[in-house]
mmCIF file of C-alpha atoms in Angstrom:
data_model
loop_
_atom_site.group_PDB
_atom_site.id
_atom_site.type_symbol
_atom_site.label_atom_id
_atom_site.label_comp_id
_atom_site.label_asym_id
_atom_site.label_seq_id
_atom_site.Cartn_x
_atom_site.Cartn_y
_atom_site.Cartn_z
ATOM 1 C CA MET A 1 106.237 153.125 198.308
ATOM 2 C CA ASN A 2 108.912 152.466 195.655
ATOM 3 C CA PRO A 3 112.450 151.572 197.118
ATOM 4 C CA SER A 4 114.326 151.811 194.115
ATOM 5 C CA PRO A 5 113.271 155.338 192.524
ATOM 6 C CA ARG A 6 113.836 156.103 196.290
ATOM 7 C CA LYS A 7 116.966 155.164 196.740
ATOM 8 C CA THR A 8 118.197 156.978 193.189
ATOM 9 C CA PHE A 9 116.648 159.803 194.567
ATOM 10 C CA ASN A 10 117.749 161.122 197.466
ATOM 11 C CA ALA A 11 120.786 159.794 196.281
ATOM 12 C CA GLY A 12 121.457 162.747 193.862
ATOM 13 C CA PHE A 13 119.729 164.593 195.912
ATOM 14 C CA THR A 14 121.164 168.332 197.009
ATOM 15 C CA ASP A 15 119.985 171.587 198.522
ATOM 16 C CA ALA A 16 121.112 173.433 195.537
ATOM 17 C CA LYS A 17 119.825 170.703 193.047
ATOM 18 C CA TYR A 18 115.983 171.785 194.492
ATOM 19 C CA GLN A 19 117.195 175.578 194.342
ATOM 20 C CA GLU A 20 117.456 174.791 190.871
ATOM 21 C CA PHE A 21 114.007 172.734 190.639
ATOM 22 C CA LEU A 22 112.217 176.122 192.507
ATOM 23 C CA SER A 23 113.747 178.359 190.232
ATOM 24 C CA LYS A 24 112.647 176.687 186.873
ATOM 25 C CA LEU A 25 109.314 175.918 188.912
ATOM 26 C CA ASN A 26 108.563 179.922 188.773
ATOM 27 C CA GLU A 27 110.215 180.806 185.666
ATOM 28 C CA GLY A 28 107.707 182.178 183.489
ATOM 29 C CA LEU A 29 105.219 181.914 186.079
ATOM 30 C CA HIS A 30 102.683 185.006 186.722
ATOM 31 C CA SER A 31 104.191 184.879 189.941
ATOM 32 C CA PRO A 32 106.034 182.868 191.919
ATOM 33 C CA VAL A 33 104.497 179.605 193.782
ATOM 34 C CA GLN A 34 102.740 181.120 196.972
ATOM 35 C CA PHE A 35 102.646 177.820 198.533
ATOM 36 C CA ARG A 36 105.607 174.911 200.014
ATOM 37 C CA VAL A 37 106.300 172.854 197.052
ATOM 38 C CA ALA A 38 108.298 169.452 198.610
ATOM 39 C CA GLU A 39 112.057 168.473 198.197
ATOM 40 C CA THR A 40 110.249 165.486 196.937
ATOM 41 C CA PRO A 41 107.980 163.597 194.615
ATOM 42 C CA VAL A 42 106.271 160.595 195.905
ATOM 43 C CA PHE A 43 106.873 157.168 194.328
ATOM 44 C CA LEU A 44 103.745 154.204 194.247
ATOM 45 C CA THR A 45 104.600 150.871 194.108
ATOM 46 C CA THR A 46 102.682 149.262 191.544
ATOM 47 C CA ASP A 47 100.709 147.382 193.901
ATOM 48 C CA PHE A 48 99.607 150.781 196.004
ATOM 49 C CA ARG A 49 98.622 152.285 192.941
ATOM 50 C CA ASP A 50 96.198 149.448 192.436
ATOM 51 C CA ARG A 51 94.567 149.943 195.513
ATOM 52 C CA LEU A 52 94.545 153.229 195.088
ATOM 53 C CA ILE A 53 92.484 152.966 191.376
ATOM 54 C CA ALA A 54 90.185 150.053 193.067
ATOM 55 C CA ALA A 55 89.397 152.338 196.410
ATOM 56 C CA GLY A 56 88.701 155.385 194.365
ATOM 57 C CA ASN A 57 86.238 152.942 192.299
ATOM 58 C CA ASP A 58 84.239 151.606 194.912
ATOM 59 C CA ILE A 59 83.828 155.386 195.741
ATOM 60 C CA VAL A 60 83.392 156.689 191.936
ATOM 61 C CA ASP A 61 80.274 153.382 191.751
ATOM 62 C CA THR A 62 78.847 155.335 195.243
ATOM 63 C CA ILE A 63 78.436 158.448 193.248
ATOM 64 C CA LEU A 64 76.737 156.978 190.130
ATOM 65 C CA ARG A 65 74.303 155.148 191.958
ATOM 66 C CA PRO A 66 70.795 156.180 191.205
ATOM 67 C CA GLY A 67 69.584 158.761 194.344
ATOM 68 C CA PHE A 68 72.919 160.352 194.651
ATOM 69 C CA LYS A 69 71.222 163.431 194.387
ATOM 70 C CA GLU A 70 68.496 163.073 196.902
ATOM 71 C CA LEU A 71 70.577 161.571 199.454
ATOM 72 C CA THR A 72 72.728 165.007 199.475
ATOM 73 C CA GLU A 73 70.012 167.077 198.937
ATOM 74 C CA ARG A 74 70.681 168.279 202.986
ATOM 75 C CA ALA A 75 74.620 168.813 202.354
ATOM 76 C CA ILE A 76 73.874 172.068 200.328
ATOM 77 C CA PRO A 77 73.351 175.235 202.326
ATOM 78 C CA ASP A 78 69.870 177.059 201.319
ATOM 79 C CA LYS A 79 71.922 180.263 201.468
ATOM 80 C CA TRP A 80 74.865 178.699 198.955
ATOM 81 C CA ARG A 81 71.793 176.724 196.699
ATOM 82 C CA VAL A 82 73.080 177.543 193.001
ATOM 83 C CA ALA A 83 70.021 177.787 190.006
ATOM 84 C CA ASN A 84 70.725 175.505 186.817
ATOM 85 C CA GLU A 85 72.413 172.647 188.407
ATOM 86 C CA THR A 86 74.227 169.763 186.430
ATOM 87 C CA SER A 87 73.616 166.326 186.620
ATOM 88 C CA HIS A 88 77.373 165.194 187.193
ATOM 89 C CA PRO A 89 79.992 166.416 188.466
ATOM 90 C CA HIS A 90 83.139 167.532 186.090
ATOM 91 C CA PHE A 91 86.014 167.032 188.823
ATOM 92 C CA ILE A 92 85.949 164.345 191.492
ATOM 93 C CA ALA A 93 89.207 164.931 194.307
ATOM 94 C CA LEU A 94 89.838 162.099 195.882
ATOM 95 C CA ASP A 95 92.074 162.522 199.263
ATOM 96 C CA PHE A 96 93.735 158.992 200.597
ATOM 97 C CA GLY A 97 96.678 158.858 203.613
ATOM 98 C CA VAL A 98 99.047 156.247 203.075
ATOM 99 C CA CYS A 99 98.587 153.938 206.344
ATOM 100 C CA LYS A 100 99.494 150.728 207.363
ATOM 101 C CA ASP A 101 96.603 147.690 208.045
ATOM 102 C CA GLU A 102 96.861 145.302 211.345
ATOM 103 C CA TYR A 103 98.835 142.701 208.607
ATOM 104 C CA GLY A 104 101.327 144.993 207.805
ATOM 105 C CA ASN A 105 100.174 146.529 203.872
ATOM 106 C CA ILE A 106 100.588 149.939 203.536
ATOM 107 C CA VAL A 107 97.246 150.466 202.410
ATOM 108 C CA PRO A 108 94.964 154.044 201.446
ATOM 109 C CA LYS A 109 92.453 155.402 203.371
ATOM 110 C CA LEU A 110 89.603 157.727 202.747
ATOM 111 C CA ILE A 111 90.306 161.453 204.324
ATOM 112 C CA GLU A 112 88.147 163.655 202.484
ATOM 113 C CA MET A 113 86.303 164.048 199.435
ATOM 114 C CA GLN A 114 85.653 167.038 196.810
ATOM 115 C CA GLY A 115 83.796 167.636 193.776
ATOM 116 C CA PHE A 116 85.671 171.027 192.899
ATOM 117 C CA PRO A 117 88.543 171.115 191.231
ATOM 118 C CA SER A 118 91.780 171.092 192.648
ATOM 119 C CA LEU A 119 95.637 172.282 190.590
ATOM 120 C CA TYR A 120 94.801 170.230 187.452
ATOM 121 C CA GLY A 121 97.223 172.770 185.355
ATOM 122 C CA PHE A 122 99.505 173.264 188.188
ATOM 123 C CA GLN A 123 100.495 169.615 188.692
ATOM 124 C CA VAL A 124 101.170 169.078 184.855
ATOM 125 C CA LEU A 125 103.970 171.533 185.279
ATOM 126 C CA LEU A 126 105.550 170.408 188.337
ATOM 127 C CA GLY A 127 105.635 166.886 187.415
ATOM 128 C CA ASP A 128 107.292 167.760 184.180
ATOM 129 C CA VAL A 129 110.030 169.983 186.331
ATOM 130 C CA TYR A 130 110.630 167.503 188.979
ATOM 131 C CA ALA A 131 111.041 164.712 186.095
ATOM 132 C CA ASP A 132 113.520 167.192 184.448
ATOM 133 C CA VAL A 133 115.438 168.628 187.279
ATOM 134 C CA PHE A 134 115.840 165.204 189.005
ATOM 135 C CA ASP A 135 116.280 163.092 186.470
ATOM 136 C CA ILE A 136 113.323 160.780 187.109
ATOM 137 C CA ALA A 137 113.248 157.522 184.991
ATOM 138 C CA GLY A 138 111.060 157.843 181.869
ATOM 139 C CA ASP A 139 108.753 154.627 182.620
ATOM 140 C CA GLU A 140 106.848 156.737 185.668
ATOM 141 C CA THR A 141 104.833 158.770 184.890
ATOM 142 C CA VAL A 142 102.454 161.048 187.545
ATOM 143 C CA TYR A 143 99.349 160.237 185.691
ATOM 144 C CA PHE A 144 96.432 157.765 185.193
ATOM 145 C CA ASN A 145 94.429 155.094 181.962
ATOM 146 C CA GLY A 146 97.530 155.271 179.738
ATOM 147 C CA LEU A 147 97.683 159.453 179.753
ATOM 148 C CA ASN A 148 100.530 161.473 178.502
ATOM 149 C CA LYS A 149 100.824 165.298 178.903
ATOM 150 C CA ALA A 150 99.409 165.982 175.465
ATOM 151 C CA SER A 151 95.698 163.771 175.861
ATOM 152 C CA TYR A 152 95.468 165.033 179.614
ATOM 153 C CA ILE A 153 95.839 168.298 178.405
ATOM 154 C CA ASP A 154 93.092 167.135 175.787
ATOM 155 C CA LEU A 155 90.615 166.246 178.298
ATOM 156 C CA LEU A 156 90.858 168.887 180.352
ATOM 157 C CA ARG A 157 90.540 171.318 177.357
ATOM 158 C CA LYS A 158 87.039 168.671 176.535
ATOM 159 C CA THR A 159 85.874 168.466 180.322
ATOM 160 C CA ILE A 160 86.486 172.792 180.693
ATOM 161 C CA ILE A 161 86.007 174.148 177.499
ATOM 162 C CA GLY A 162 83.445 171.922 176.097
ATOM 163 C CA ASP A 163 82.389 172.992 172.442
ATOM 164 C CA CYS A 164 82.755 176.071 173.277
ATOM 165 C CA LYS A 165 85.818 179.303 171.858
ATOM 166 C CA PRO A 166 88.031 179.133 174.696
ATOM 167 C CA ALA A 167 87.223 182.883 174.857
ATOM 168 C CA GLU A 168 83.474 182.086 176.113
ATOM 169 C CA VAL A 169 84.752 180.223 178.956
ATOM 170 C CA VAL A 170 86.153 181.784 182.119
ATOM 171 C CA LEU A 171 88.069 180.520 185.039
ATOM 172 C CA MET A 172 86.332 183.116 187.753
ATOM 173 C CA ASP A 173 87.244 183.223 191.531
ATOM 174 C CA VAL A 174 86.787 185.945 194.388
ATOM 175 C CA ASN A 175 89.825 187.803 193.345
ATOM 176 C CA ALA A 176 91.315 185.738 191.441
ATOM 177 C CA PRO A 177 95.111 186.808 190.980
ATOM 178 C CA GLU A 178 95.403 187.197 194.905
ATOM 179 C CA GLN A 179 94.121 183.287 195.731
ATOM 180 C CA LYS A 180 97.183 181.164 196.813
ATOM 181 C CA THR A 181 96.694 178.732 193.915
ATOM 182 C CA ALA A 182 96.424 181.873 191.502
ATOM 183 C CA VAL A 183 99.564 180.676 189.755
ATOM 184 C CA ASP A 184 97.085 176.809 189.027
ATOM 185 C CA PHE A 185 94.651 179.589 187.298
ATOM 186 C CA TYR A 186 97.743 180.741 184.864
ATOM 187 C CA ILE A 187 98.896 178.146 184.196
ATOM 188 C CA THR A 188 95.313 176.526 183.369
ATOM 189 C CA GLU A 189 95.280 180.113 181.206
ATOM 190 C CA LYS A 190 98.139 179.039 179.133
ATOM 191 C CA TYR A 191 97.184 175.549 178.453
ATOM 192 C CA LEU A 192 93.756 176.391 177.339
ATOM 193 C CA GLY A 193 93.908 180.072 176.195
ATOM 194 C CA ILE A 194 90.836 181.027 178.324
ATOM 195 C CA PRO A 195 90.778 183.993 180.778
ATOM 196 C CA VAL A 196 90.918 184.442 184.321
ATOM 197 C CA VAL A 197 88.157 186.650 186.045
ATOM 198 C CA SER A 198 87.447 187.596 189.764
ATOM 199 C CA LEU A 199 83.555 187.869 190.524
ATOM 200 C CA THR A 200 83.782 191.044 190.731
ATOM 201 C CA GLU A 201 84.194 191.627 186.785
ATOM 202 C CA LEU A 202 81.225 189.860 185.772
ATOM 203 C CA VAL A 203 78.446 192.159 184.101
ATOM 204 C CA GLN A 204 74.826 191.398 184.042
ATOM 205 C CA GLN A 205 72.813 192.359 181.403
ATOM 206 C CA GLN A 206 69.301 190.435 181.350
ATOM 207 C CA ASN A 207 70.361 186.771 182.680
ATOM 208 C CA LYS A 208 73.471 186.586 180.588
ATOM 209 C CA LEU A 209 76.607 187.275 181.988
ATOM 210 C CA PHE A 210 79.823 189.072 180.233
ATOM 211 C CA TYR A 211 83.651 189.747 181.091
ATOM 212 C CA LYS A 212 85.447 193.140 179.600
ATOM 213 C CA THR A 213 87.393 193.395 176.927
ATOM 214 C CA ASP A 214 89.746 195.545 174.338
ATOM 215 C CA GLY A 215 86.655 195.572 172.513
ATOM 216 C CA GLY A 216 83.750 195.684 174.261
ATOM 217 C CA LEU A 217 82.031 193.298 176.404
ATOM 218 C CA GLN A 218 82.221 189.333 176.011
ATOM 219 C CA LEU A 219 79.623 187.257 175.827
ATOM 220 C CA ILE A 220 80.329 184.112 178.643
ATOM 221 C CA LYS A 221 79.108 180.415 178.261
ATOM 222 C CA ARG A 222 80.723 178.904 180.720
ATOM 223 C CA ILE A 223 82.130 179.170 183.855
ATOM 224 C CA TYR A 224 85.285 177.025 185.180
ATOM 225 C CA ASN A 225 84.470 178.409 189.076
ATOM 226 C CA ARG A 226 87.308 177.980 191.413
ATOM 227 C CA LEU A 227 85.163 180.114 194.486
ATOM 228 C CA ILE A 228 84.240 178.620 197.340
ATOM 229 C CA PHE A 229 81.271 180.108 198.950
ATOM 230 C CA ASP A 230 83.330 180.028 202.339
ATOM 231 C CA GLU A 231 85.468 181.943 201.324
ATOM 232 C CA ILE A 232 82.904 184.882 201.061
ATOM 233 C CA ASP A 233 80.821 183.651 203.880
ATOM 234 C CA ASN A 234 81.880 187.097 206.210
ATOM 235 C CA ASP A 235 80.124 189.460 203.627
ATOM 236 C CA PRO A 236 76.751 188.866 203.672
ATOM 237 C CA GLU A 237 76.198 191.777 201.637
ATOM 238 C CA ILE A 238 78.432 191.233 199.123
ATOM 239 C CA PHE A 239 76.078 189.813 196.123
ATOM 240 C CA GLU A 240 74.430 193.108 196.628
ATOM 241 C CA LYS A 241 77.969 194.815 195.256
ATOM 242 C CA VAL A 242 78.572 191.934 192.482
ATOM 243 C CA VAL A 243 76.621 189.668 189.998
ATOM 244 C CA ASP A 244 74.448 186.530 192.118
ATOM 245 C CA ILE A 245 75.666 183.827 190.796
ATOM 246 C CA ARG A 246 73.483 182.033 192.956
ATOM 247 C CA GLU A 247 70.118 183.007 190.444
ATOM 248 C CA PRO A 248 69.125 181.407 187.181
ATOM 249 C CA VAL A 249 71.956 183.008 184.117
ATOM 250 C CA ASP A 250 72.439 181.455 181.037
ATOM 251 C CA VAL A 251 75.745 179.629 181.301
ATOM 252 C CA GLU A 252 77.169 176.528 181.821
ATOM 253 C CA TRP A 253 78.480 175.681 185.026
ATOM 254 C CA ILE A 254 81.770 173.630 185.411
ATOM 255 C CA THR A 255 81.476 172.528 187.651
ATOM 256 C CA HIS A 256 78.159 173.553 189.678
ATOM 257 C CA PRO A 257 78.916 174.759 192.682
ATOM 258 C CA ASN A 258 76.407 172.912 194.442
ATOM 259 C CA TRP A 259 79.049 169.688 194.029
ATOM 260 C CA PHE A 260 80.941 171.287 196.265
ATOM 261 C CA TYR A 261 78.798 170.213 199.008
ATOM 262 C CA ARG A 262 77.477 167.022 197.249
ATOM 263 C CA ILE A 263 80.869 165.195 197.372
ATOM 264 C CA SER A 264 82.334 166.381 200.324
ATOM 265 C CA LYS A 265 82.732 165.012 204.500
ATOM 266 C CA PHE A 266 78.942 164.686 204.057
ATOM 267 C CA THR A 267 79.220 162.167 201.097
ATOM 268 C CA MET A 268 81.091 159.719 203.877
ATOM 269 C CA PRO A 269 78.864 157.861 206.440
ATOM 270 C CA PHE A 270 77.065 156.853 203.130
ATOM 271 C CA LEU A 271 80.734 155.133 201.825
ATOM 272 C CA SER A 272 81.707 151.760 203.311
ATOM 273 C CA GLY A 273 84.669 149.457 202.530
ATOM 274 C CA SER A 274 88.191 148.861 203.584
ATOM 275 C CA TYR A 275 89.735 151.842 202.316
ATOM 276 C CA ILE A 276 86.879 153.456 204.688
ATOM 277 C CA PRO A 277 87.360 154.939 208.204
ATOM 278 C CA LYS A 278 84.469 154.411 210.260
ATOM 279 C CA THR A 279 82.334 157.843 209.804
ATOM 280 C CA GLN A 280 78.658 158.504 211.429
ATOM 281 C CA PHE A 281 76.951 161.947 211.449
ATOM 282 C CA LEU A 282 77.002 163.083 215.521
ATOM 283 C CA HIS A 283 73.668 163.225 215.455
ATOM 284 C CA GLN A 284 73.291 159.530 214.760
ATOM 285 C CA VAL A 285 75.900 158.065 217.030
ATOM 286 C CA ASP A 286 73.527 156.405 219.255
ATOM 287 C CA TYR A 287 77.045 155.315 221.570
ATOM 288 C CA LEU A 288 79.788 156.803 221.625
ATOM 289 C CA PRO A 289 83.007 154.899 221.731
ATOM 290 C CA ALA A 290 84.824 154.267 224.719
ATOM 291 C CA ASP A 291 87.818 155.613 222.705
ATOM 292 C CA LEU A 292 87.307 158.543 221.697
ATOM 293 C CA GLU A 293 91.075 159.341 221.497
ATOM 294 C CA ASN A 294 91.064 157.386 218.651
ATOM 295 C CA TYR A 295 88.223 159.568 216.382
ATOM 296 C CA VAL A 296 87.979 163.248 215.309
ATOM 297 C CA LEU A 297 84.921 165.261 215.278
ATOM 298 C CA LYS A 298 84.819 167.545 211.728
ATOM 299 C CA PRO A 299 81.898 170.171 210.612
ATOM 300 C CA LEU A 300 80.378 169.398 207.401
ATOM 301 C CA PHE A 301 80.294 173.300 206.573
ATOM 302 C CA SER A 302 84.470 174.808 207.174
ATOM 303 C CA PHE A 303 87.397 173.943 205.032
ATOM 304 C CA ALA A 304 90.446 173.330 204.808
ATOM 305 C CA GLY A 305 91.283 171.854 207.958
ATOM 306 C CA GLN A 306 89.468 174.558 210.160
ATOM 307 C CA GLY A 307 87.683 173.692 213.246
ATOM 308 C CA VAL A 308 88.722 170.206 213.080
ATOM 309 C CA ILE A 309 88.504 168.425 216.639
ATOM 310 C CA ILE A 310 91.594 166.106 216.749
ATOM 311 C CA ASP A 311 91.676 165.115 220.289
ATOM 312 C CA VAL A 312 88.453 164.375 221.451
ATOM 313 C CA THR A 313 86.395 164.603 224.733
ATOM 314 C CA LEU A 314 83.433 163.602 225.752
ATOM 315 C CA ASP A 315 82.411 167.320 226.361
ATOM 316 C CA ASP A 316 83.660 168.460 223.280
ATOM 317 C CA THR A 317 80.692 166.041 221.878
ATOM 318 C CA ARG A 318 78.374 167.617 224.486
ATOM 319 C CA SER A 319 78.975 170.728 223.429
ATOM 320 C CA ILE A 320 78.316 171.057 219.629
ATOM 321 C CA LYS A 321 74.787 172.778 219.283
ATOM 322 C CA ASP A 322 74.202 171.275 215.886
ATOM 323 C CA PRO A 323 75.250 167.743 215.705
ATOM 324 C CA GLU A 324 73.665 166.951 212.459
ATOM 325 C CA ASN A 325 76.287 169.408 211.188
ATOM 326 C CA TRP A 326 79.289 167.289 212.315
ATOM 327 C CA ILE A 327 80.898 163.976 211.546
ATOM 328 C CA LEU A 328 82.536 161.393 213.938
ATOM 329 C CA GLN A 329 85.683 159.742 212.069
ATOM 330 C CA GLN A 330 87.748 156.737 212.659
ATOM 331 C CA LYS A 331 91.203 158.544 213.127
ATOM 332 C CA VAL A 332 93.727 157.492 210.219
ATOM 333 C CA ASN A 333 96.857 157.070 211.637
ATOM 334 C CA TYR A 334 99.270 157.418 208.698
ATOM 335 C CA GLU A 335 102.608 155.143 208.182
ATOM 336 C CA PRO A 336 105.805 157.647 207.581
ATOM 337 C CA VAL A 337 106.526 155.559 204.938
ATOM 338 C CA VAL A 338 108.596 158.404 202.405
ATOM 339 C CA GLN A 339 112.257 158.365 203.381
ATOM 340 C CA SER A 340 114.026 161.476 203.923
ATOM 341 C CA PRO A 341 117.656 161.871 204.666
ATOM 342 C CA ASP A 342 116.354 162.453 208.227
ATOM 343 C CA GLY A 343 113.606 159.685 208.878
ATOM 344 C CA GLY A 344 110.171 158.986 207.300
ATOM 345 C CA VAL A 345 107.676 161.975 206.258
ATOM 346 C CA LYS A 346 104.236 160.784 205.925
ATOM 347 C CA ALA A 347 101.846 161.126 202.909
ATOM 348 C CA GLU A 348 99.081 161.809 201.281
ATOM 349 C CA ILE A 349 97.629 161.412 197.654
ATOM 350 C CA ARG A 350 94.786 163.166 195.837
ATOM 351 C CA LEU A 351 93.218 160.979 193.317
ATOM 352 C CA LEU A 352 91.986 163.491 190.623
ATOM 353 C CA TYR A 353 89.364 162.974 187.817
ATOM 354 C CA LEU A 354 87.601 164.481 184.823
ATOM 355 C CA TRP A 355 83.989 163.968 183.767
ATOM 356 C CA PRO A 356 83.496 165.870 180.495
ATOM 357 C CA ASP A 357 79.666 166.536 179.187
ATOM 358 C CA GLY A 358 79.294 163.121 177.072
ATOM 359 C CA ASP A 359 81.051 160.385 178.944
ATOM 360 C CA GLU A 360 79.438 157.782 180.810
ATOM 361 C CA LYS A 361 81.331 158.314 183.918
ATOM 362 C CA PRO A 362 84.549 160.022 185.114
ATOM 363 C CA THR A 363 88.286 159.335 184.273
ATOM 364 C CA LEU A 364 91.526 159.214 186.910
ATOM 365 C CA ALA A 365 93.368 161.434 185.079
ATOM 366 C CA ILE A 366 96.363 162.559 187.385
ATOM 367 C CA ASN A 367 97.801 163.282 190.737
ATOM 368 C CA LEU A 368 98.286 165.222 193.477
ATOM 369 C CA ALA A 369 100.234 164.650 196.611
ATOM 370 C CA ARG A 370 101.286 166.386 200.089
ATOM 371 C CA LEU A 371 104.561 165.599 203.031
ATOM 372 C CA SER A 372 104.182 166.067 206.312
ATOM 373 C CA ARG A 373 105.628 165.702 209.299
ATOM 374 C CA GLY A 374 103.190 168.010 211.625
ATOM 375 C CA LYS A 375 100.285 166.748 213.563
ATOM 376 C CA MET A 376 97.900 167.222 210.347
ATOM 377 C CA ILE A 377 98.759 167.607 206.660
ATOM 378 C CA GLY A 378 97.932 170.806 205.258
ATOM 379 C CA VAL A 379 100.795 173.123 204.357
ATOM 380 C CA ARG A 380 99.938 175.586 207.035
ATOM 381 C CA TYR A 381 100.131 172.820 209.793
ATOM 382 C CA ASN A 382 104.265 172.270 208.455
ATOM 383 C CA LYS A 383 105.636 175.331 208.106
ATOM 384 C CA ASP A 384 108.882 174.872 210.197
ATOM 385 C CA PHE A 385 109.760 171.756 208.722
ATOM 386 C CA ASP A 386 111.518 170.624 204.948
ATOM 387 C CA TRP A 387 111.090 167.523 203.141
ATOM 388 C CA VAL A 388 106.604 168.696 203.206
ATOM 389 C CA GLY A 389 104.813 170.229 201.437
ATOM 390 C CA GLY A 390 102.341 170.162 197.735
ATOM 391 C CA THR A 391 103.977 167.142 195.477
ATOM 392 C CA ILE A 392 103.091 164.610 193.084
ATOM 393 C CA ALA A 393 103.326 160.927 192.507
ATOM 394 C CA PHE A 394 104.632 159.005 190.195
ATOM 395 C CA MET A 395 104.362 155.678 189.217
ATOM 396 C CA PRO A 396 105.257 153.025 187.144
ATOM 397 C CA ARG A 397 103.620 153.188 183.524
#
């Protein structure tokens, strides 16, 4: 990580300034941020930034290869397969742990990947408030590919709205206002002018979808989808009560729900390279490694870290009834490279890509970062620590 801006940031940090930061971050929002935001951003060196970009390019190249859809057909659970799949995902998120290689170099290692949107709106605000409150130098940026705030929002608009009118595009989730990420929904609504709706608010007439407005019903041409089927899996009768969005309705998906599964843990056994930890489908492992303690077991169809077995034993591998739905992955050992006032903190960087219709390939646009002192990176695993949580990475322009 970049030592010069880190030294400057830490020298000027006070808890009072952090409280000012949180107050300004929450100012004017629909509701306060529902997850912990870290005391600090991450500062990347040019070298590490370039390693991240190179690693991301290699993975995107795999997604762009002919036959990728055929390769990932099994990734989509039959009960959640949705009609009218698009030819490409509109969003790609790649999570990299910050690690140290055998030569002592700080390198990225792929942790997970998603063909699904992340906090594409909130990260803009977060970067702005960090820069403002903590006086981060103007030659540092949170954007890639020469983007700035205005051009980034233009690219976001092109991706989500396309040629439609904002009123014809909805951001949709199960119970949208109650989601922990709702802050991102309403910031996106502010930036792009698109309404936020819940699944229960969709109205179907023949093969058309609508939502209610003061003037009656508004036709929906595009759905900016934030719904993860995993969240409604415990209600098998849900589509008897609401519109069955799996059916072939006349709407464009941004991005189509099937891509959530295609670009996921399922994809990792098909990747290779120095930035990819060794990953195999459990049912294809001929010989279990002697050092099982250096591996993790991950269920393919569980998300947000749920179900992951960190300290793997032989009994764990034998007890799994559906090994084709699990991956055995070499552990990634995070290096505590972010210097807090009382020691090093582990970091993970998420590269966020946008892929509007008409573009040949996705554009790396912005990032998200998370800090951890716990055994796992997620916010839920770091409840009792400071200098942890959601953040963003700045890097030289």
